[in-house]
């Protein structure tokens, strides 16, 4: 892969339950990118009962986004910790326009940039079905009830959806049909990534 100063940086975008985490696992295996999931990083801080985790939990339990400065700080440290990366797949980040602007600046300092945003498009009733189904076994407080899941979707529409415009104005935004099987969605994503890196 040879884009942007030898790095390829992708954002996997989409509403809660659209399959960002699921597909990231497939993408890192096939393309060797470093996976940066703010959801996973926050859950690890919560598991370790760190001050950051305890602060984040108050928001996540209600289906709200964690404050920008908390997640931007986490991502900044992870970028610094991986100076030799071939590229990154950002999963669940950025989720606000302020986070997108901060990410652009952090990458510019490393003389690179976001190449493309791949957006998983899934109807709302399917998102709710998937998250409530995961909630039956995941133990995740943010999947625990329909009202919390719906809060997350409202947060997405209010705060995260505008991130699409931030990247679309630079021609970096691609929609991918995400309501098929995991395998069918991965095939569509792979086709898109193969075209980007060829
Ligand atoms: P995340 O951990 O990012 O996760 P997510 O939005 O719940 O889900 P994702 O889209 O990754 O779906 P998944 O593959 O797991 O966020 C959790 C919370 O952390 C946020 O609500 C927020 O509070 C906080 N947070 C994280 N990042 C933040 C940020 N940058 N700023 C502020 N706050 C932040 O799939 C969901 C389910 O669907 C799984 O059970 C999966 O098996 C199933 N599934 C996936 N693909 C499927 C398919 N094709 N068909 C059927 N089922 C499928």
Short mmCIF file of N, CA and C in Angstrom, two decimals, residues 115-196:
data_model
loop_
_atom_site.label_atom_id
_atom_site.label_comp_id
_atom_site.label_asym_id
_atom_site.label_seq_id
_atom_site.Cartn_x
_atom_site.Cartn_y
_atom_site.Cartn_z
N UNK A 115 -7.38 8.98 3.89
CA UNK A 115 -7.54 8.75 2.46
C UNK A 115 -9.02 8.68 2.10
N UNK A 116 -9.77 7.83 2.81
CA UNK A 116 -11.18 7.64 2.48
C UNK A 116 -11.98 7.28 3.73
N UNK A 117 -13.23 7.71 3.74
CA UNK A 117 -14.19 7.31 4.77
C UNK A 117 -15.15 6.31 4.12
N UNK A 118 -15.23 5.12 4.70
CA UNK A 118 -16.14 4.09 4.20
C UNK A 118 -17.33 4.04 5.16
N UNK A 119 -18.51 4.36 4.66
CA UNK A 119 -19.68 4.52 5.53
C UNK A 119 -20.65 3.37 5.36
N UNK A 120 -20.87 2.62 6.43
CA UNK A 120 -21.78 1.47 6.38
C UNK A 120 -23.22 1.95 6.53
N UNK A 121 -24.03 1.68 5.51
CA UNK A 121 -25.42 2.17 5.49
C UNK A 121 -26.36 1.02 5.87
N UNK A 122 -27.04 1.20 7.02
CA UNK A 122 -27.93 0.14 7.54
C UNK A 122 -29.21 0.81 8.05
N UNK A 123 -30.40 0.28 7.69
CA UNK A 123 -31.64 0.90 8.17
C UNK A 123 -31.77 0.84 9.70
N UNK A 124 -32.49 1.82 10.24
CA UNK A 124 -32.56 1.98 11.70
C UNK A 124 -33.16 0.76 12.42
N UNK A 125 -34.20 0.14 11.83
CA UNK A 125 -34.81 -1.01 12.53
C UNK A 125 -33.81 -2.16 12.64
N UNK A 126 -32.94 -2.31 11.64
CA UNK A 126 -31.92 -3.37 11.69
C UNK A 126 -30.85 -3.03 12.74
N UNK A 127 -30.49 -1.74 12.86
CA UNK A 127 -29.50 -1.34 13.88
C UNK A 127 -30.02 -1.70 15.27
N UNK A 128 -31.30 -1.36 15.51
CA UNK A 128 -31.88 -1.61 16.84
C UNK A 128 -31.93 -3.12 17.10
N UNK A 129 -32.33 -3.87 16.07
CA UNK A 129 -32.40 -5.34 16.24
C UNK A 129 -31.02 -5.90 16.61
N UNK A 130 -29.98 -5.48 15.86
CA UNK A 130 -28.63 -6.02 16.12
C UNK A 130 -28.13 -5.67 17.52
N UNK A 131 -28.33 -4.41 17.93
CA UNK A 131 -27.78 -3.98 19.22
C UNK A 131 -28.50 -4.67 20.38
N UNK A 132 -29.83 -4.81 20.25
CA UNK A 132 -30.56 -5.47 21.34
C UNK A 132 -30.21 -6.96 21.39
N UNK A 133 -29.96 -7.54 20.22
CA UNK A 133 -29.55 -8.95 20.20
C UNK A 133 -28.18 -9.10 20.87
N UNK A 134 -27.25 -8.18 20.53
CA UNK A 134 -25.93 -8.25 21.17
C UNK A 134 -26.06 -8.05 22.68
N UNK A 135 -26.98 -7.17 23.08
CA UNK A 135 -27.18 -6.89 24.51
C UNK A 135 -27.59 -8.11 25.31
N UNK A 136 -28.17 -9.11 24.64
CA UNK A 136 -28.60 -10.32 25.36
C UNK A 136 -27.41 -11.08 25.93
N UNK A 137 -26.24 -10.94 25.27
CA UNK A 137 -25.08 -11.72 25.72
C UNK A 137 -23.84 -10.88 26.02
N UNK A 138 -23.78 -9.62 25.55
CA UNK A 138 -22.51 -8.88 25.65
C UNK A 138 -22.25 -8.32 27.04
N UNK A 139 -23.30 -8.11 27.80
CA UNK A 139 -23.13 -7.45 29.09
C UNK A 139 -22.82 -5.96 28.93
N UNK A 140 -22.90 -5.43 27.70
CA UNK A 140 -22.60 -4.01 27.50
C UNK A 140 -23.77 -3.15 27.95
N UNK A 141 -23.48 -2.21 28.85
CA UNK A 141 -24.56 -1.38 29.40
C UNK A 141 -25.22 -0.53 28.31
N UNK A 142 -24.44 -0.21 27.25
CA UNK A 142 -25.02 0.66 26.22
C UNK A 142 -25.88 -0.12 25.21
N UNK A 143 -25.95 -1.45 25.35
CA UNK A 143 -26.86 -2.25 24.52
C UNK A 143 -28.03 -2.77 25.37
N UNK A 144 -28.14 -2.29 26.63
CA UNK A 144 -29.01 -2.98 27.58
C UNK A 144 -30.50 -2.75 27.37
N UNK A 145 -30.90 -1.63 26.80
CA UNK A 145 -32.34 -1.40 26.65
C UNK A 145 -32.61 -0.62 25.38
N UNK A 146 -33.85 -0.73 24.92
CA UNK A 146 -34.21 -0.05 23.67
C UNK A 146 -34.05 1.46 23.83
N UNK A 147 -34.34 2.01 25.03
CA UNK A 147 -34.25 3.47 25.16
C UNK A 147 -32.79 3.94 25.08
N UNK A 148 -31.86 3.16 25.65
CA UNK A 148 -30.44 3.55 25.56
C UNK A 148 -29.95 3.43 24.11
N UNK A 149 -30.35 2.34 23.44
CA UNK A 149 -29.95 2.14 22.04
C UNK A 149 -30.49 3.30 21.19
N UNK A 150 -31.74 3.69 21.45
CA UNK A 150 -32.32 4.81 20.67
C UNK A 150 -31.59 6.12 20.96
N UNK A 151 -31.17 6.33 22.22
CA UNK A 151 -30.36 7.53 22.55
C UNK A 151 -29.10 7.57 21.71
N UNK A 152 -28.49 6.41 21.54
CA UNK A 152 -27.24 6.36 20.76
C UNK A 152 -27.51 6.74 19.32
N UNK A 153 -28.65 6.32 18.81
CA UNK A 153 -28.96 6.64 17.40
C UNK A 153 -29.28 8.14 17.27
N UNK A 154 -29.92 8.72 18.28
CA UNK A 154 -30.17 10.17 18.27
C UNK A 154 -28.84 10.93 18.33
N UNK A 155 -27.93 10.50 19.20
CA UNK A 155 -26.60 11.13 19.27
C UNK A 155 -25.91 11.06 17.91
N UNK A 156 -26.07 9.91 17.25
CA UNK A 156 -25.45 9.74 15.93
C UNK A 156 -25.99 10.80 14.96
N UNK A 157 -27.32 10.91 14.91
CA UNK A 157 -27.91 11.87 13.95
C UNK A 157 -27.50 13.31 14.29
N UNK A 158 -27.49 13.65 15.58
CA UNK A 158 -27.21 15.03 15.97
C UNK A 158 -25.73 15.39 15.86
N UNK A 159 -24.86 14.49 16.28
CA UNK A 159 -23.45 14.87 16.43
C UNK A 159 -22.52 14.19 15.44
N UNK A 160 -22.85 12.95 15.03
CA UNK A 160 -21.89 12.21 14.19
C UNK A 160 -22.17 12.37 12.70
N UNK A 161 -23.45 12.38 12.31
CA UNK A 161 -23.77 12.45 10.87
C UNK A 161 -23.07 13.64 10.19
N UNK A 162 -22.93 14.83 10.85
CA UNK A 162 -22.25 15.95 10.18
C UNK A 162 -20.79 15.67 9.79
N UNK A 163 -20.18 14.65 10.41
CA UNK A 163 -18.80 14.30 10.05
C UNK A 163 -18.74 13.87 8.57
N UNK A 164 -19.85 13.30 8.08
CA UNK A 164 -19.89 12.88 6.66
C UNK A 164 -19.63 14.08 5.76
N UNK A 165 -20.26 15.21 6.05
CA UNK A 165 -20.09 16.40 5.20
C UNK A 165 -18.65 16.91 5.25
N UNK A 166 -18.04 16.81 6.45
CA UNK A 166 -16.66 17.27 6.62
C UNK A 166 -15.75 16.59 5.59
N UNK A 167 -15.93 15.25 5.41
CA UNK A 167 -15.06 14.53 4.47
C UNK A 167 -15.62 14.55 3.05
N UNK A 168 -16.97 14.62 2.90
CA UNK A 168 -17.55 14.61 1.54
C UNK A 168 -17.08 15.84 0.77
N UNK A 169 -16.88 16.96 1.48
CA UNK A 169 -16.48 18.17 0.73
C UNK A 169 -15.07 18.05 0.16
N UNK A 170 -14.29 17.09 0.66
CA UNK A 170 -12.97 16.82 0.07
C UNK A 170 -13.00 15.60 -0.86
N UNK A 171 -14.23 15.11 -1.16
CA UNK A 171 -14.37 13.94 -2.06
C UNK A 171 -13.85 12.65 -1.44
N UNK A 172 -13.91 12.56 -0.08
CA UNK A 172 -13.31 11.39 0.58
C UNK A 172 -14.35 10.47 1.20
N UNK A 173 -15.61 10.56 0.80
CA UNK A 173 -16.68 9.83 1.50
C UNK A 173 -17.34 8.84 0.55
N UNK A 174 -17.37 7.54 0.95
CA UNK A 174 -18.00 6.51 0.10
C UNK A 174 -19.04 5.74 0.93
N UNK A 175 -20.23 5.55 0.37
CA UNK A 175 -21.27 4.76 1.06
C UNK A 175 -21.17 3.30 0.66
N UNK A 176 -21.32 2.41 1.65
CA UNK A 176 -21.27 0.97 1.40
C UNK A 176 -22.54 0.36 1.98
N UNK A 177 -23.20 -0.50 1.22
CA UNK A 177 -24.41 -1.17 1.71
C UNK A 177 -24.02 -2.11 2.85
N UNK A 178 -24.59 -1.88 4.05
CA UNK A 178 -24.14 -2.65 5.21
C UNK A 178 -25.19 -3.54 5.82
N UNK A 179 -26.31 -3.75 5.11
CA UNK A 179 -27.38 -4.54 5.73
C UNK A 179 -27.42 -5.99 5.26
N UNK A 180 -26.43 -6.39 4.46
CA UNK A 180 -26.35 -7.81 4.08
C UNK A 180 -25.63 -8.60 5.17
N UNK A 181 -25.21 -9.81 4.82
CA UNK A 181 -24.47 -10.62 5.80
C UNK A 181 -23.09 -9.99 6.06
N UNK A 182 -22.42 -10.45 7.12
CA UNK A 182 -21.07 -9.97 7.43
C UNK A 182 -20.16 -10.21 6.22
N UNK A 183 -20.31 -11.40 5.61
CA UNK A 183 -19.43 -11.77 4.47
C UNK A 183 -19.71 -10.87 3.26
N UNK A 184 -21.01 -10.64 2.98
CA UNK A 184 -21.37 -9.82 1.81
C UNK A 184 -20.87 -8.39 1.99
N UNK A 185 -20.98 -7.87 3.21
CA UNK A 185 -20.53 -6.50 3.47
C UNK A 185 -19.01 -6.42 3.34
N UNK A 186 -18.32 -7.45 3.83
CA UNK A 186 -16.85 -7.44 3.73
C UNK A 186 -16.41 -7.47 2.28
N UNK A 187 -17.16 -8.21 1.45
CA UNK A 187 -16.81 -8.27 0.03
C UNK A 187 -16.91 -6.87 -0.60
N UNK A 188 -17.98 -6.15 -0.26
CA UNK A 188 -18.16 -4.80 -0.81
C UNK A 188 -17.03 -3.87 -0.32
N UNK A 189 -16.69 -3.99 0.97
CA UNK A 189 -15.62 -3.15 1.52
C UNK A 189 -14.28 -3.47 0.86
N UNK A 190 -14.01 -4.77 0.69
CA UNK A 190 -12.73 -5.19 0.10
C UNK A 190 -12.60 -4.65 -1.31
N UNK A 191 -13.71 -4.70 -2.07
CA UNK A 191 -13.67 -4.22 -3.45
C UNK A 191 -13.27 -2.74 -3.47
N UNK A 192 -13.88 -2.00 -2.54
CA UNK A 192 -13.60 -0.56 -2.46
C UNK A 192 -12.14 -0.32 -2.07
N UNK A 193 -11.66 -1.06 -1.05
CA UNK A 193 -10.28 -0.84 -0.57
C UNK A 193 -9.29 -1.28 -1.65
N UNK A 194 -9.58 -2.39 -2.33
CA UNK A 194 -8.67 -2.86 -3.39
C UNK A 194 -8.53 -1.78 -4.46
N UNK A 195 -9.64 -1.13 -4.80
CA UNK A 195 -9.57 -0.06 -5.81
C UNK A 195 -8.72 1.11 -5.31
N UNK A 196 -8.84 1.40 -4.01
CA UNK A 196 -8.08 2.53 -3.44
C UNK A 196 -6.59 2.28 -3.46
#
